Short mmCIF file of C-alpha atoms and ligand atoms in Angstrom, two decimals:
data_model
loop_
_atom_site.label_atom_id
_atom_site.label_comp_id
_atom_site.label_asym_id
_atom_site.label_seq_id
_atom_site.Cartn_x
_atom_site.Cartn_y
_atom_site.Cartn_z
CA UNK A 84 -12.28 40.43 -6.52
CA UNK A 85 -14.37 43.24 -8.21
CA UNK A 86 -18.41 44.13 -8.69
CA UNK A 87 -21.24 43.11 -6.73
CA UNK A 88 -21.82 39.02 -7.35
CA UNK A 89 -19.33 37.37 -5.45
CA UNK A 90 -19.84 33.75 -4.47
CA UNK A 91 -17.72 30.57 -3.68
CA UNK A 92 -16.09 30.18 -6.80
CA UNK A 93 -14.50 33.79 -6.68
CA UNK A 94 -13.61 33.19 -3.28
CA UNK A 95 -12.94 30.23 -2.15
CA UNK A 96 -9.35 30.12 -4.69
CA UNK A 97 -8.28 33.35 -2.62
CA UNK A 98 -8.72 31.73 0.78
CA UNK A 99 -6.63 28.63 -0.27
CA UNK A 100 -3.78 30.77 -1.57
CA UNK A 101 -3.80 32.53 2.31
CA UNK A 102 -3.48 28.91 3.73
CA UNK A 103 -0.01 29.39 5.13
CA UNK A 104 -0.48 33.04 6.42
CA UNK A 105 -3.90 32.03 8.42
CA UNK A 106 -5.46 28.89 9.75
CA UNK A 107 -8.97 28.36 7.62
CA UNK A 108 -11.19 25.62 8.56
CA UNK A 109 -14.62 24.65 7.21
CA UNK A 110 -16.81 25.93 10.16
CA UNK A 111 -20.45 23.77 8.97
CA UNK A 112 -22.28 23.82 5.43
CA UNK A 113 -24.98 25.66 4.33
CA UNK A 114 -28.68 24.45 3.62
CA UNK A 115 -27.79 23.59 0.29
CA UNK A 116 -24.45 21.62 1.57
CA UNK A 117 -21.91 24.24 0.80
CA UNK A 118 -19.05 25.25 3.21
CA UNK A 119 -19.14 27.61 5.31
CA UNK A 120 -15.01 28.85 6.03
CA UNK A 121 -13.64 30.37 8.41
CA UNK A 122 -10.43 32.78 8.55
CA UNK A 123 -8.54 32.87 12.00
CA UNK A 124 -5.83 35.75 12.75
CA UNK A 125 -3.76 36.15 14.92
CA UNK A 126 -3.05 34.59 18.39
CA UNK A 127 -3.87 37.51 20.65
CA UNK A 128 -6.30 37.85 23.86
CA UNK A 129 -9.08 39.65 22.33
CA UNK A 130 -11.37 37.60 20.46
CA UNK A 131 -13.39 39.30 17.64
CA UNK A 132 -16.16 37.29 15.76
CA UNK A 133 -17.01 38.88 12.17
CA UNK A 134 -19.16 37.63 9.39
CA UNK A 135 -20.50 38.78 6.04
CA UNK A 136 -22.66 37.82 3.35
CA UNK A 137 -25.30 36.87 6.26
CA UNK A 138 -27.22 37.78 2.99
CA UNK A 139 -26.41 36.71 0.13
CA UNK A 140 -26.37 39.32 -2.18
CA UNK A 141 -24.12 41.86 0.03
CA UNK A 142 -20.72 41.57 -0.69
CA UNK A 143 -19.17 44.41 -0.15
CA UNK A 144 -17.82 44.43 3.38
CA UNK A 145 -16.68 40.75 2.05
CA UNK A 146 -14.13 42.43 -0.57
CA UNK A 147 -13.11 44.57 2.56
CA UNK A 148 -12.25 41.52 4.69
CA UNK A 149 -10.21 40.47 1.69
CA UNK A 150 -8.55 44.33 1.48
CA UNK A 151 -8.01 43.51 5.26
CA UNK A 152 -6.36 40.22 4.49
CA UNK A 153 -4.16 41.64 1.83
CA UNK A 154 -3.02 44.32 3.96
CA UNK A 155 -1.91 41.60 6.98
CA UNK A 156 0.11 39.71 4.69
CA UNK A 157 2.11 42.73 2.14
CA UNK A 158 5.60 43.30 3.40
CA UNK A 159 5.81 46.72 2.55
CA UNK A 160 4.85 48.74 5.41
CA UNK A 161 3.27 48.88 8.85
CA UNK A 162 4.85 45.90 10.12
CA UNK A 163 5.14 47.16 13.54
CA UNK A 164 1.20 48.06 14.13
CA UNK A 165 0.54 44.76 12.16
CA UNK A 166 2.52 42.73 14.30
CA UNK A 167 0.97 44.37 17.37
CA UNK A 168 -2.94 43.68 16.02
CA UNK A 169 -1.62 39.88 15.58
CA UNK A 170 -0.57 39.72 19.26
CA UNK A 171 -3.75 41.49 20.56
CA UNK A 172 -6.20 40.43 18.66
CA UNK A 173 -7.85 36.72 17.43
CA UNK A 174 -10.20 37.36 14.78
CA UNK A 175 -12.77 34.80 13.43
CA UNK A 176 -14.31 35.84 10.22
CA UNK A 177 -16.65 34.18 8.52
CA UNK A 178 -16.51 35.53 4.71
CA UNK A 179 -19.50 34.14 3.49
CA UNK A 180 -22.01 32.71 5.98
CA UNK A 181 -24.78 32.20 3.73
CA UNK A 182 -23.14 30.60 0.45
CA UNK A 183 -26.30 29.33 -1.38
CA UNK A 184 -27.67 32.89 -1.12
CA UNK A 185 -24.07 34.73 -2.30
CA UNK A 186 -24.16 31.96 -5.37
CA UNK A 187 -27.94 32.82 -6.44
CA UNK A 188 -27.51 36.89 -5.26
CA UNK A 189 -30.48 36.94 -2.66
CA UNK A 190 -30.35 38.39 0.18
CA UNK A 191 -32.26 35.25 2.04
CA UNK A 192 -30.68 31.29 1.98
CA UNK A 193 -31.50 28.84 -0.01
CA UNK A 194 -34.98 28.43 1.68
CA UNK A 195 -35.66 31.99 1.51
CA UNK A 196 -35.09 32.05 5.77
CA UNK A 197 -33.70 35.61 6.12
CA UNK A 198 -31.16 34.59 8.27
CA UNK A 199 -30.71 38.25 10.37
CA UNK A 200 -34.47 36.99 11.24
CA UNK A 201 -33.40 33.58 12.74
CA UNK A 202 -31.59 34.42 15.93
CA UNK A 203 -34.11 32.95 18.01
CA UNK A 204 -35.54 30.22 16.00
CA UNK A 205 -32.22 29.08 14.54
CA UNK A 206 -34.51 27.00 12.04
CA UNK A 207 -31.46 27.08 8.89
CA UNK A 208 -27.77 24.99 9.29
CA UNK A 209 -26.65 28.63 9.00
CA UNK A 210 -27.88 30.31 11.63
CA UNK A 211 -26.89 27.51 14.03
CA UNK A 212 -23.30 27.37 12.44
CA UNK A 213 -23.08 30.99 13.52
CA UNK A 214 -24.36 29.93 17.04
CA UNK A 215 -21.97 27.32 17.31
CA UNK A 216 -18.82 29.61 17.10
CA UNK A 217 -19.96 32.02 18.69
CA UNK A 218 -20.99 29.53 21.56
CA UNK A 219 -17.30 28.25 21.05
CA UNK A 220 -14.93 31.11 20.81
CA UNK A 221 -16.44 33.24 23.60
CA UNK A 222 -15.70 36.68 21.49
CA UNK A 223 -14.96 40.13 23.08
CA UNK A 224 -16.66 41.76 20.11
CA UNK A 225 -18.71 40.40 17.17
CA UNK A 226 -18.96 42.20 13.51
CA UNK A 227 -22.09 42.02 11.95
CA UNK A 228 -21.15 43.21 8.16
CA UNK A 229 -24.16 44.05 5.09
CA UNK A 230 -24.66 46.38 2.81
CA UNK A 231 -27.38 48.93 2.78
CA UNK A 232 -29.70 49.69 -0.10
CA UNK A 233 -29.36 52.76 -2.12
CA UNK A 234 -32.82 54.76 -1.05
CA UNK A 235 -30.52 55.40 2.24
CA UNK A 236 -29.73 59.40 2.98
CA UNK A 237 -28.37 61.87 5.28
CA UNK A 238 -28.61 65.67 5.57
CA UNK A 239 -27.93 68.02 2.80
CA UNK A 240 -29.07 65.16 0.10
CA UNK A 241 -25.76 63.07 0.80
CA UNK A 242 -26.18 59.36 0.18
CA UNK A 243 -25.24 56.99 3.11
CA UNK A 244 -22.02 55.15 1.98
CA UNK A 245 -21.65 54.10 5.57
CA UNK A 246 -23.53 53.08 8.32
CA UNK A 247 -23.26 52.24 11.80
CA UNK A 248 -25.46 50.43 14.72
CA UNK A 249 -24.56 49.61 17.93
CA UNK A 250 -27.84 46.94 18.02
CA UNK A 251 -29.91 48.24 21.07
CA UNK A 252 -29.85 44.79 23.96
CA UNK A 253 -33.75 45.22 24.97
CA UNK A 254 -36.68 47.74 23.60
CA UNK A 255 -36.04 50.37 26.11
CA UNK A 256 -32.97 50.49 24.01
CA UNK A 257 -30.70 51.28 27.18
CA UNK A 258 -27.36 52.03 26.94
CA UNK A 259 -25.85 48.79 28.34
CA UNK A 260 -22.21 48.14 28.95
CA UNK A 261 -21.31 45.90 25.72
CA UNK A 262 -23.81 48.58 23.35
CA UNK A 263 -21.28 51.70 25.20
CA UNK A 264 -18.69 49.63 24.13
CA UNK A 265 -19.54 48.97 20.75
CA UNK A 266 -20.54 52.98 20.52
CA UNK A 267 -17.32 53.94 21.44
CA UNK A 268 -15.52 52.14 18.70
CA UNK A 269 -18.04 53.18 15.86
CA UNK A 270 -17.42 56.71 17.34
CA UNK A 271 -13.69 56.21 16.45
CA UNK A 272 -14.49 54.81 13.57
CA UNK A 273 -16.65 57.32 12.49
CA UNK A 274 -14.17 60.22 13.35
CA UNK A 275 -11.59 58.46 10.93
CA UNK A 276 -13.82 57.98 7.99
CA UNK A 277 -15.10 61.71 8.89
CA UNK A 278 -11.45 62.45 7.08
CA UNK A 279 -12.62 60.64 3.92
CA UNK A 280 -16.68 61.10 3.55
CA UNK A 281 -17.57 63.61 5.87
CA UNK A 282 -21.46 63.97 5.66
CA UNK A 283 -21.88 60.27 4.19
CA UNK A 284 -21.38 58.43 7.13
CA UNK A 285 -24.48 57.79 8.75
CA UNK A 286 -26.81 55.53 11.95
CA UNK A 287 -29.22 53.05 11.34
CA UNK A 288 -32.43 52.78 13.44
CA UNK A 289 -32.07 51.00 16.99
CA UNK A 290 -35.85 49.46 17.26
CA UNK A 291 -35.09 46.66 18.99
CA UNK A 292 -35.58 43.06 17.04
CA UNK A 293 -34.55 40.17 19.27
CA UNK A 294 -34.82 37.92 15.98
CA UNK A 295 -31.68 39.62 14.66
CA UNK A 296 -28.29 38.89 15.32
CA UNK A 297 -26.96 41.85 16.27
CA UNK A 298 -30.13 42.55 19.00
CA UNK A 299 -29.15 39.27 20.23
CA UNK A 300 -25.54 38.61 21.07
CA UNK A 301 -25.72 42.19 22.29
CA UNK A 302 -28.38 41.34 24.83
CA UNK A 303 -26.00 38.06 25.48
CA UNK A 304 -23.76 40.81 26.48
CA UNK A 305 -21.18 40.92 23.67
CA UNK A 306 -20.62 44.57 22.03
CA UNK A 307 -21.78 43.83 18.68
CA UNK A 308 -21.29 46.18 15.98
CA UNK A 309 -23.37 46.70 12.48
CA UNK A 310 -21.69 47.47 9.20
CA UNK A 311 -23.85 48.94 6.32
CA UNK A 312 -21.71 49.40 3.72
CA UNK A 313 -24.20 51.43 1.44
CA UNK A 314 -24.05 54.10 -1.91
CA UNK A 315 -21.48 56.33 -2.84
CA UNK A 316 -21.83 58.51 -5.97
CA UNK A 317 -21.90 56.76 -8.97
CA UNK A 318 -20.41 53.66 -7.39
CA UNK A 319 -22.98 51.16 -8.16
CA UNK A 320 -19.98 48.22 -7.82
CA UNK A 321 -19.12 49.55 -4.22
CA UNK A 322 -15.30 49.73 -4.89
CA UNK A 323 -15.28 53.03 -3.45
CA UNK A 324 -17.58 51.97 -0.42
CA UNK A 325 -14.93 49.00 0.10
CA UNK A 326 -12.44 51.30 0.52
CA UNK A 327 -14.12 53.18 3.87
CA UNK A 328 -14.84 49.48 5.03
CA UNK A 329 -11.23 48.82 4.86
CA UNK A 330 -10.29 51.96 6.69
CA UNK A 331 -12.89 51.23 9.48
CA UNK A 332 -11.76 48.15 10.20
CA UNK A 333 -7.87 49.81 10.25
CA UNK A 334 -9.05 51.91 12.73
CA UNK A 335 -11.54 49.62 14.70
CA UNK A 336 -8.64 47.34 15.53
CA UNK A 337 -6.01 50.73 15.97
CA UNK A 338 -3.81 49.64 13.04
CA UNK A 339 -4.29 53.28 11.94
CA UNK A 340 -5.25 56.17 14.95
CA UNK A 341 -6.68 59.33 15.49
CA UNK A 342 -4.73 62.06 17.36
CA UNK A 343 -7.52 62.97 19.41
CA UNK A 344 -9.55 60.30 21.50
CA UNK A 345 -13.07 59.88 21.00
CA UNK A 346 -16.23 59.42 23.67
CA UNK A 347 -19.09 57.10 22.65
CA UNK A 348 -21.35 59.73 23.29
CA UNK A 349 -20.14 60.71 19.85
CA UNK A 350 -22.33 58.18 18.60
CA UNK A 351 -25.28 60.00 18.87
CA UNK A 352 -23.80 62.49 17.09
CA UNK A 353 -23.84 60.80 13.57
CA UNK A 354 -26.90 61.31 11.63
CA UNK A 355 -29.57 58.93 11.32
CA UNK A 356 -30.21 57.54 8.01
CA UNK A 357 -33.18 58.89 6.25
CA UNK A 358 -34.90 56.58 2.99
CA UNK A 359 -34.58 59.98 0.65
CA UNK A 360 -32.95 58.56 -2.39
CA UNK A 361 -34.00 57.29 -5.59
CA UNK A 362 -32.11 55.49 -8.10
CA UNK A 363 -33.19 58.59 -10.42
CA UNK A 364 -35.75 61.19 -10.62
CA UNK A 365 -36.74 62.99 -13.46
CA UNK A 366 -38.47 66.28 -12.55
CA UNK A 367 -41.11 68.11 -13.93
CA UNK A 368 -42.81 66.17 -16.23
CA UNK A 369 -46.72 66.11 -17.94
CA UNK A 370 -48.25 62.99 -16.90
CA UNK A 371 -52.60 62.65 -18.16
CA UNK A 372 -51.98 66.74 -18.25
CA UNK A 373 -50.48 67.10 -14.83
CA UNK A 374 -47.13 68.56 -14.22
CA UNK A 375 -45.38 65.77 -11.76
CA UNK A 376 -41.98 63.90 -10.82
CA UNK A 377 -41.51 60.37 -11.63
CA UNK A 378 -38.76 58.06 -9.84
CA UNK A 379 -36.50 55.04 -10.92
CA UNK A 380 -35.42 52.38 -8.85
CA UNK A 381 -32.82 49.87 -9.67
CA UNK A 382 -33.43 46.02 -9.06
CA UNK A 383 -30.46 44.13 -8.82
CA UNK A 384 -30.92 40.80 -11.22
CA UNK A 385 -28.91 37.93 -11.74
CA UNK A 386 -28.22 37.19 -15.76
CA UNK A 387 -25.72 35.18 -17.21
CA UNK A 388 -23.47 35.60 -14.00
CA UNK A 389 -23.51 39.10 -13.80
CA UNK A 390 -25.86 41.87 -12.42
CA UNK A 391 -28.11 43.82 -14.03
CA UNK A 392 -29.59 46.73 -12.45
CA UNK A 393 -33.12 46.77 -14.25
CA UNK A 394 -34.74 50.32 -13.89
CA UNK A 395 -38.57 49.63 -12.63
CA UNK A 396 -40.73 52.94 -12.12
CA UNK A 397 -41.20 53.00 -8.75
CA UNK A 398 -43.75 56.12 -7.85
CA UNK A 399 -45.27 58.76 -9.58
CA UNK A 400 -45.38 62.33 -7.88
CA UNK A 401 -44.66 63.21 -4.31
CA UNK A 402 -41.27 63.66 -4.68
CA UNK A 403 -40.51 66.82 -3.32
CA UNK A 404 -38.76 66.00 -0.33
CA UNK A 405 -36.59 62.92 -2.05
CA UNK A 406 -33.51 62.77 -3.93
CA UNK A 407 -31.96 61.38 -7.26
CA UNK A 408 -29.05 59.44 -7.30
CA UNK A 409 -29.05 61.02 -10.84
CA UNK A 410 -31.56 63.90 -11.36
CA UNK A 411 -33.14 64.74 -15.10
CA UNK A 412 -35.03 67.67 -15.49
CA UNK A 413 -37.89 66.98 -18.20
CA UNK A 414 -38.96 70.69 -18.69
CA UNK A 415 -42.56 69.82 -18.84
CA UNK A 416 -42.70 67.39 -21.59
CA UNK A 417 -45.35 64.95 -22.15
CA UNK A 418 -43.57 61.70 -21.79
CA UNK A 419 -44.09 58.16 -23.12
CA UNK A 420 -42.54 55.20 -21.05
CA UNK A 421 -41.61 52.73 -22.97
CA UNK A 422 -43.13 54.49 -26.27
CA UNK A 423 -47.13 54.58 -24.56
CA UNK A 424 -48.61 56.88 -22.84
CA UNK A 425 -49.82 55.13 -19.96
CA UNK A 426 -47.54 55.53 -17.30
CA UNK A 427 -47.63 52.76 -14.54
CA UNK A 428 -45.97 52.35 -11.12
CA UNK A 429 -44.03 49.15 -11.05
CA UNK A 430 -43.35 49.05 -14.82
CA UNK A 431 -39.94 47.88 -16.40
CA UNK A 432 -38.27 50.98 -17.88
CA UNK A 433 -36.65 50.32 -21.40
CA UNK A 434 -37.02 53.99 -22.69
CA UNK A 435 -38.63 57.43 -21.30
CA UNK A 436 -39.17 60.26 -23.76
CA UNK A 437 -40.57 63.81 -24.09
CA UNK A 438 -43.23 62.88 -26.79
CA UNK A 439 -43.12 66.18 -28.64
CA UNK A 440 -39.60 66.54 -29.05
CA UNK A 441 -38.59 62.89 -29.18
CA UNK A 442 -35.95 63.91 -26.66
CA UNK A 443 -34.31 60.86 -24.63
CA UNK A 444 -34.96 61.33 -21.11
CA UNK A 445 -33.97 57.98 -19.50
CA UNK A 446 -32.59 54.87 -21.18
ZN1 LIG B 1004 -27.98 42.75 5.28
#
């Protein structure tokens, strides 16, 4: 399972071949009657509740679970810390719990209910599905896994490839017992990755939002944990990014471990992610004779079953403080977006070039 647009049909083969190796039942459907699976492991007395693909179009902390579920069944090493997780741990993951949005890549179900907006209301079959298990399997801990978009940064202009929240439980955002709890494992989490992408690992914003899930079971008093599996350089397809969700969840569940122990006060020690990045920025440019920046965003579209990431222009000057996944330095050219001079915010980008020169600046 590679790229970004992963849906039933790419999964649902995989999951049947595990059908000996893990007990998978059909958990509800979806709005538009698809099935929502899910993957239980092992027999042990800690339950942990996971799902991805709450929206649709995030996939990448799915291909981890599938890493994950590669790794429990190979023969070739780790057998001992394997068979320990199996006897500690029963994990419930739900790999896709919102299959009409991973089939048309949006982030929102098939009625366009963001579904990380439905905890209360629990207006969509998903949301209640969700509800339902976690009503019925009582979980220890419960794994909230999305991806991030790429206009997420940290310090020193480093993209954030991973994030963390331990979902604050009221607005005072108080350090309860489950949010400590969930702190101190994305603190040893965070130490571990710290080996891999030091500088790219990164906190999301608490503000409290009792309409998402996370805010909610935590204030039900269940350490809930978010995943943002986000940008690493030049990794548009998030294979790289997969790999740091696989190692996470190695060391959430102590399959691999650290040498030293950490506190969750280390928590507050990982930056907080800053919305610094653009897809690209090209620098110093003449725009209706003034010298400016212009930026590029990506916008992730679904054609013919795969993705295109179609470059809109997506602000004109003050960029000074923000960052280009790709920087291009335009050396003061007059420049004509898609061969006109008229340079619009918002605007498809086929072409970009200096107008003198007929240099190619973006394409
Ligand atoms: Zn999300």
């Amino acid at each position: 399972m590679k790229g970004r647009y992963l849906y039933s049909k790419h999964m649902d083969p995989i999951l049947d071949a595990y059908e000996d190796e893990f007990l998978i039942s059909v958990i509800g459907a979806s709005e538009n009657q698809k099935n929502i699976r899910c993957v239980k492991i092992g027999k042990g007395k800690k339950v942990v509740l996971g799902w991805s693909q709450m929206h649709g179009n995030e996939s990448t902390t799915t291909k981890a679970l599938f890493d994950f579920f590669k790794f429990l069944t190979q023969k070739d090493g780790f057998e001992t810390e394997i068979a320990t997780f199996l006897s500690t741990y029963t994990f419930y993951i739900i790999p896709v719990l919102n299959p009409d949005g991973a089939e048309q890549y949006t982030r929102e179900n098939a009625n366009g209910i963001d579904l990380n907006r439905d905890a209360i209301d629990l207006s969509q079959s998903e949301s209640r599905v969700l509800r339902e298990i976690f009503r019925s399997v009582k979980p220890d801990m419960c794994l909230n896994l999305h991806d991030q978009r790429t206009m997420y940064s940290l310090p020193d202009a480093k993209s954030a490839t991973v994030s963390f929240l331990a979902p604050a439980s009221n607005a005072a955002r108080d350090v309860t017992d489950a949010r400590r709890d969930a702190m101190g494992h994305i603190a040893r989490m965070y130490r571990v990755l710290n080996h891999y992408i030091s500088g790219y690992i990164g906190r999301y914003d608490d503000g409290f939002n009792e309409n998402c899930v996370g805010d909610t079971f935590q204030k039900l008093g269940v350490p809930t944990i978010l995943f943002e599996a986000g940008h690493y350089p030049n990794d548009y397809q998030r294979e790289k990014t997969r790999e740091y969700i696989f190692y996470a969840l190695l060391s959430l569940f102590e399959i691999t471990k650290e040498e030293q122990p950490s506190s969750y006060d280390d928590y507050f020690s990982i930056p907080e992610n800053g919305k610094l990045f653009k897809d690209v920025i090209i620098r110093n440019v003449e725009i209706a004779g003034i010298i400016t920046s212009v930026s590029i965003s990506y916008e992730e579209v679904l054609e013919e079953n795969t993705i295109q990431f179609v470059p809109i222009l997506d602000k004109i000057g003050g960029l000074d403080s923000f960052f280009g996944h790709k920087e291009v330095d335009g050396a003061g050219a007059k420049i004509l977006l898609n061969s006109h001079e008229n340079v619009f915010v918002g605007e498809k980008v086929a072409m970009i070039v200096a107008e003198n020169s007929g240099i190619c600046l973006f394409s």
